[in-house]
């Protein structure tokens, strides 16, 4: 399916190497207004991880492990972008990584991909793979990830994926 530019916006950041390019160990339940929405969004996070790991496996790379603390930070960032508490992008990335470090200890490298639109899990992953900066993060030497998805009042989904290694 073709991704129309006004429906899909992507941006990525790789921490630790100073790259900025624009154009869940366990699965957690996502606090939303309804139980149905929780199931849909949590299912989408797991599906995104499935597609990311399927792609990484095709390259001979290890699967990313879903880390709850990173997923919580990714979810909060997606929610804040959707609620216009922060702009679309990577504002607060260093703060998200500090919060993760407090729980997991030393982190040697980190990165983040974000996107928004009325997208399926497959479409958001395909959009990231079609973008050199995002693909570089997905293919990176990371072991852990966190994924957060939030739907705004207009039905637009906001996606954040955080990558890190110790």
C-alpha atoms as a PDB file:
ATOM      1  CA  UNK A   1       0.000   0.000   0.000  1.00  0.00           C
ATOM      2  CA  UNK A   2       1.321   3.442  -0.904  1.00  0.00           C
ATOM      3  CA  UNK A   3       2.054   5.726   2.029  1.00  0.00           C
ATOM      4  CA  UNK A   4       0.807   9.236   1.319  1.00  0.00           C
ATOM      5  CA  UNK A   5       3.095  11.979   2.647  1.00  0.00           C
ATOM      6  CA  UNK A   6       0.332  13.825   4.514  1.00  0.00           C
ATOM      7  CA  UNK A   7      -0.615  10.631   6.372  1.00  0.00           C
ATOM      8  CA  UNK A   8       2.875   9.564   7.312  1.00  0.00           C
ATOM      9  CA  UNK A   9       5.549  11.617   8.974  1.00  0.00           C
ATOM     10  CA  UNK A  10       8.694  10.022  10.273  1.00  0.00           C
ATOM     11  CA  UNK A  11      11.701  11.189  12.172  1.00  0.00           C
ATOM     12  CA  UNK A  12      14.593   9.366  13.742  1.00  0.00           C
ATOM     13  CA  UNK A  13      17.393  10.033  16.169  1.00  0.00           C
ATOM     14  CA  UNK A  14      20.448   7.997  16.995  1.00  0.00           C
ATOM     15  CA  UNK A  15      21.902   8.906  20.361  1.00  0.00           C
ATOM     16  CA  UNK A  16      25.483   8.509  21.316  1.00  0.00           C
ATOM     17  CA  UNK A  17      26.682   9.122  17.759  1.00  0.00           C
ATOM     18  CA  UNK A  18      25.067  12.532  17.245  1.00  0.00           C
ATOM     19  CA  UNK A  19      22.923  11.573  14.258  1.00  0.00           C
ATOM     20  CA  UNK A  20      19.615  13.320  13.679  1.00  0.00           C
ATOM     21  CA  UNK A  21      17.612  12.574  10.582  1.00  0.00           C
ATOM     22  CA  UNK A  22      14.086  13.704   9.842  1.00  0.00           C
ATOM     23  CA  UNK A  23      12.166  13.673   6.102  1.00  0.00           C
ATOM     24  CA  UNK A  24       7.598  -3.680  25.317  1.00  0.00           C
ATOM     25  CA  UNK A  25      11.424  -7.494  28.248  1.00  0.00           C
ATOM     26  CA  UNK A  26       7.591  -7.868  28.862  1.00  0.00           C
ATOM     27  CA  UNK A  27       4.512  -6.493  27.215  1.00  0.00           C
ATOM     28  CA  UNK A  28       2.604  -3.970  29.284  1.00  0.00           C
ATOM     29  CA  UNK A  29      -0.961  -2.904  28.943  1.00  0.00           C
ATOM     30  CA  UNK A  30      -1.338   0.670  27.777  1.00  0.00           C
ATOM     31  CA  UNK A  31      -3.524   2.930  29.901  1.00  0.00           C
ATOM     32  CA  UNK A  32      -6.214   4.331  27.606  1.00  0.00           C
ATOM     33  CA  UNK A  33      -9.828   5.370  27.879  1.00  0.00           C
ATOM     34  CA  UNK A  34     -11.351   1.983  27.112  1.00  0.00           C
ATOM     35  CA  UNK A  35     -10.358  -1.624  27.560  1.00  0.00           C
ATOM     36  CA  UNK A  36     -10.901  -2.217  23.818  1.00  0.00           C
ATOM     37  CA  UNK A  37      -8.441   0.549  22.938  1.00  0.00           C
ATOM     38  CA  UNK A  38      -5.885  -0.975  25.331  1.00  0.00           C
ATOM     39  CA  UNK A  39      -6.063  -4.323  23.540  1.00  0.00           C
ATOM     40  CA  UNK A  40      -5.812  -2.749  20.061  1.00  0.00           C
ATOM     41  CA  UNK A  41      -2.804  -0.562  20.892  1.00  0.00           C
ATOM     42  CA  UNK A  42      -0.960  -3.233  22.901  1.00  0.00           C
ATOM     43  CA  UNK A  43      -1.522  -5.659  20.031  1.00  0.00           C
ATOM     44  CA  UNK A  44      -0.096  -3.112  17.604  1.00  0.00           C
ATOM     45  CA  UNK A  45       3.038  -2.686  19.729  1.00  0.00           C
ATOM     46  CA  UNK A  46       3.607  -6.463  19.713  1.00  0.00           C
ATOM     47  CA  UNK A  47       2.992  -6.592  15.963  1.00  0.00           C
ATOM     48  CA  UNK A  48       5.502  -3.791  15.307  1.00  0.00           C
ATOM     49  CA  UNK A  49       8.074  -5.721  17.348  1.00  0.00           C
ATOM     50  CA  UNK A  50       7.294  -8.854  15.333  1.00  0.00           C
ATOM     51  CA  UNK A  51       7.923  -7.083  12.004  1.00  0.00           C
ATOM     52  CA  UNK A  52      11.081  -5.363  13.295  1.00  0.00           C
ATOM     53  CA  UNK A  53      12.487  -8.659  14.586  1.00  0.00           C
ATOM     54  CA  UNK A  54      11.489 -10.489  11.390  1.00  0.00           C
ATOM     55  CA  UNK A  55      13.489  -7.931   9.404  1.00  0.00           C
ATOM     56  CA  UNK A  56      16.471  -8.107  11.788  1.00  0.00           C
ATOM     57  CA  UNK A  57      16.469 -11.924  11.586  1.00  0.00           C
ATOM     58  CA  UNK A  58      16.594 -11.688   7.761  1.00  0.00           C
ATOM     59  CA  UNK A  59      19.902  -9.822   8.218  1.00  0.00           C
ATOM     60  CA  UNK A  60      21.249 -12.364  10.719  1.00  0.00           C
ATOM     61  CA  UNK A  61      20.861  -9.917  13.610  1.00  0.00           C
ATOM     62  CA  UNK A  62      19.526 -10.937  17.026  1.00  0.00           C
ATOM     63  CA  UNK A  63      15.954 -10.216  18.015  1.00  0.00           C
ATOM     64  CA  UNK A  64      15.375  -7.082  20.047  1.00  0.00           C
ATOM     65  CA  UNK A  65      14.086  -7.771  23.542  1.00  0.00           C
ATOM     66  CA  UNK A  66      11.128  -5.688  24.652  1.00  0.00           C
ATOM     67  CA  UNK A  67      11.938  -3.700  27.807  1.00  0.00           C
ATOM     68  CA  UNK A  68       8.988  -2.482  29.862  1.00  0.00           C
ATOM     69  CA  UNK A  69      10.744   0.649  31.125  1.00  0.00           C
ATOM     70  CA  UNK A  70      11.607   1.682  27.543  1.00  0.00           C
ATOM     71  CA  UNK A  71       8.056   0.920  26.368  1.00  0.00           C
ATOM     72  CA  UNK A  72       6.667   3.076  29.153  1.00  0.00           C
ATOM     73  CA  UNK A  73       8.882   5.981  28.060  1.00  0.00           C
ATOM     74  CA  UNK A  74       7.975   5.422  24.398  1.00  0.00           C
ATOM     75  CA  UNK A  75       4.272   5.370  25.264  1.00  0.00           C
ATOM     76  CA  UNK A  76       4.522   8.614  27.246  1.00  0.00           C
ATOM     77  CA  UNK A  77       6.313  10.305  24.362  1.00  0.00           C
ATOM     78  CA  UNK A  78       3.690   9.126  21.853  1.00  0.00           C
ATOM     79  CA  UNK A  79       0.929  10.329  24.198  1.00  0.00           C
ATOM     80  CA  UNK A  80       2.616  13.720  24.650  1.00  0.00           C
ATOM     81  CA  UNK A  81       3.012  14.187  20.893  1.00  0.00           C
ATOM     82  CA  UNK A  82      -0.638  13.197  20.319  1.00  0.00           C
ATOM     83  CA  UNK A  83      -1.835  15.595  23.034  1.00  0.00           C
ATOM     84  CA  UNK A  84       0.416  18.384  21.696  1.00  0.00           C
ATOM     85  CA  UNK A  85       2.361  18.586  24.964  1.00  0.00           C
ATOM     86  CA  UNK A  86       5.471  18.277  22.827  1.00  0.00           C
ATOM     87  CA  UNK A  87       6.075  18.703  19.126  1.00  0.00           C
ATOM     88  CA  UNK A  88       6.415  15.791  16.763  1.00  0.00           C
ATOM     89  CA  UNK A  89      10.012  14.658  16.989  1.00  0.00           C
ATOM     90  CA  UNK A  90      12.609  13.903  19.618  1.00  0.00           C
ATOM     91  CA  UNK A  91      12.142  16.631  22.186  1.00  0.00           C
ATOM     92  CA  UNK A  92      13.014  15.160  25.578  1.00  0.00           C
ATOM     93  CA  UNK A  93      14.967  12.180  24.192  1.00  0.00           C
ATOM     94  CA  UNK A  94      17.805  12.681  26.679  1.00  0.00           C
ATOM     95  CA  UNK A  95      15.274  12.752  29.542  1.00  0.00           C
ATOM     96  CA  UNK A  96      13.680   9.503  28.322  1.00  0.00           C
ATOM     97  CA  UNK A  97      17.074   7.834  28.201  1.00  0.00           C
ATOM     98  CA  UNK A  98      17.970   9.100  31.701  1.00  0.00           C
ATOM     99  CA  UNK A  99      14.724   7.605  33.035  1.00  0.00           C
ATOM    100  CA  UNK A 100      15.585   4.276  31.396  1.00  0.00           C
ATOM    101  CA  UNK A 101      19.170   4.400  32.762  1.00  0.00           C
ATOM    102  CA  UNK A 102      17.831   4.830  36.301  1.00  0.00           C
ATOM    103  CA  UNK A 103      16.151   1.438  35.912  1.00  0.00           C
ATOM    104  CA  UNK A 104      18.625  -0.554  33.811  1.00  0.00           C
ATOM    105  CA  UNK A 105      21.999   1.003  34.579  1.00  0.00           C
ATOM    106  CA  UNK A 106      24.634   2.006  32.052  1.00  0.00           C
ATOM    107  CA  UNK A 107      23.550   2.415  28.412  1.00  0.00           C
ATOM    108  CA  UNK A 108      26.306   2.591  25.799  1.00  0.00           C
ATOM    109  CA  UNK A 109      24.154   3.588  22.810  1.00  0.00           C
ATOM    110  CA  UNK A 110      20.572   4.560  22.096  1.00  0.00           C
ATOM    111  CA  UNK A 111      18.313   5.705  19.281  1.00  0.00           C
ATOM    112  CA  UNK A 112      14.681   6.546  18.627  1.00  0.00           C
ATOM    113  CA  UNK A 113      12.251   6.366  15.717  1.00  0.00           C
ATOM    114  CA  UNK A 114       8.930   8.198  15.692  1.00  0.00           C
ATOM    115  CA  UNK A 115       6.039   8.323  13.239  1.00  0.00           C
ATOM    116  CA  UNK A 116       2.400   9.295  13.051  1.00  0.00           C
ATOM    117  CA  UNK A 117      -0.547   8.708  10.795  1.00  0.00           C
ATOM    118  CA  UNK A 118      -3.461   6.385  10.209  1.00  0.00           C
ATOM    119  CA  UNK A 119      -1.138   3.442   9.772  1.00  0.00           C
ATOM    120  CA  UNK A 120      -1.082  -0.273  10.404  1.00  0.00           C
ATOM    121  CA  UNK A 121       1.863  -1.860  12.203  1.00  0.00           C
ATOM    122  CA  UNK A 122       3.157  -3.165   8.869  1.00  0.00           C
ATOM    123  CA  UNK A 123       2.906   0.301   7.280  1.00  0.00           C
ATOM    124  CA  UNK A 124       4.785   2.091  10.049  1.00  0.00           C
ATOM    125  CA  UNK A 125       7.590  -0.490   9.984  1.00  0.00           C
ATOM    126  CA  UNK A 126       7.746  -0.357   6.172  1.00  0.00           C
ATOM    127  CA  UNK A 127       7.918   3.450   6.336  1.00  0.00           C
ATOM    128  CA  UNK A 128      10.820   3.264   8.771  1.00  0.00           C
ATOM    129  CA  UNK A 129      12.591   0.671   6.608  1.00  0.00           C
ATOM    130  CA  UNK A 130      12.204   2.926   3.552  1.00  0.00           C
ATOM    131  CA  UNK A 131      13.991   5.751   5.378  1.00  0.00           C
ATOM    132  CA  UNK A 132      17.797   5.411   5.611  1.00  0.00           C
ATOM    133  CA  UNK A 133      18.043   6.953   9.101  1.00  0.00           C
ATOM    134  CA  UNK A 134      15.250   4.851  10.545  1.00  0.00           C
ATOM    135  CA  UNK A 135      16.523   1.697   8.882  1.00  0.00           C
ATOM    136  CA  UNK A 136      19.994   2.378  10.346  1.00  0.00           C
ATOM    137  CA  UNK A 137      18.405   2.461  13.833  1.00  0.00           C
ATOM    138  CA  UNK A 138      16.458  -0.767  13.187  1.00  0.00           C
ATOM    139  CA  UNK A 139      19.606  -2.480  11.884  1.00  0.00           C
ATOM    140  CA  UNK A 140      21.745  -1.067  14.689  1.00  0.00           C
ATOM    141  CA  UNK A 141      23.727  -3.002  17.250  1.00  0.00           C
ATOM    142  CA  UNK A 142      20.958  -2.720  19.839  1.00  0.00           C
ATOM    143  CA  UNK A 143      19.636  -5.471  22.103  1.00  0.00           C
ATOM    144  CA  UNK A 144      16.629  -3.808  23.747  1.00  0.00           C
ATOM    145  CA  UNK A 145      13.659  -1.820  22.534  1.00  0.00           C
ATOM    146  CA  UNK A 146      10.562  -0.106  23.805  1.00  0.00           C
ATOM    147  CA  UNK A 147       7.521   0.621  21.665  1.00  0.00           C
ATOM    148  CA  UNK A 148       4.667   2.986  22.494  1.00  0.00           C
ATOM    149  CA  UNK A 149       1.579   3.760  20.439  1.00  0.00           C
ATOM    150  CA  UNK A 150      -1.089   6.331  21.282  1.00  0.00           C
ATOM    151  CA  UNK A 151      -4.253   7.267  19.373  1.00  0.00           C
ATOM    152  CA  UNK A 152      -5.362  10.920  19.489  1.00  0.00           C
ATOM    153  CA  UNK A 153      -8.967  12.149  19.508  1.00  0.00           C
ATOM    154  CA  UNK A 154      -9.028  12.231  15.685  1.00  0.00           C
ATOM    155  CA  UNK A 155      -7.865   8.620  15.390  1.00  0.00           C
ATOM    156  CA  UNK A 156      -4.302   9.496  14.371  1.00  0.00           C
ATOM    157  CA  UNK A 157      -1.739   7.092  15.793  1.00  0.00           C
ATOM    158  CA  UNK A 158       1.573   8.300  17.202  1.00  0.00           C
ATOM    159  CA  UNK A 159       4.435   5.805  17.347  1.00  0.00           C
ATOM    160  CA  UNK A 160       7.711   5.847  19.267  1.00  0.00           C
ATOM    161  CA  UNK A 161      10.345   3.136  19.234  1.00  0.00           C
ATOM    162  CA  UNK A 162      13.377   3.437  21.503  1.00  0.00           C
ATOM    163  CA  UNK A 163      16.493   1.294  20.963  1.00  0.00           C
ATOM    164  CA  UNK A 164      19.389   0.799  23.386  1.00  0.00           C
ATOM    165  CA  UNK A 165      22.260  -1.448  24.384  1.00  0.00           C
ATOM    166  CA  UNK A 166      24.171  -1.729  27.609  1.00  0.00           C
END
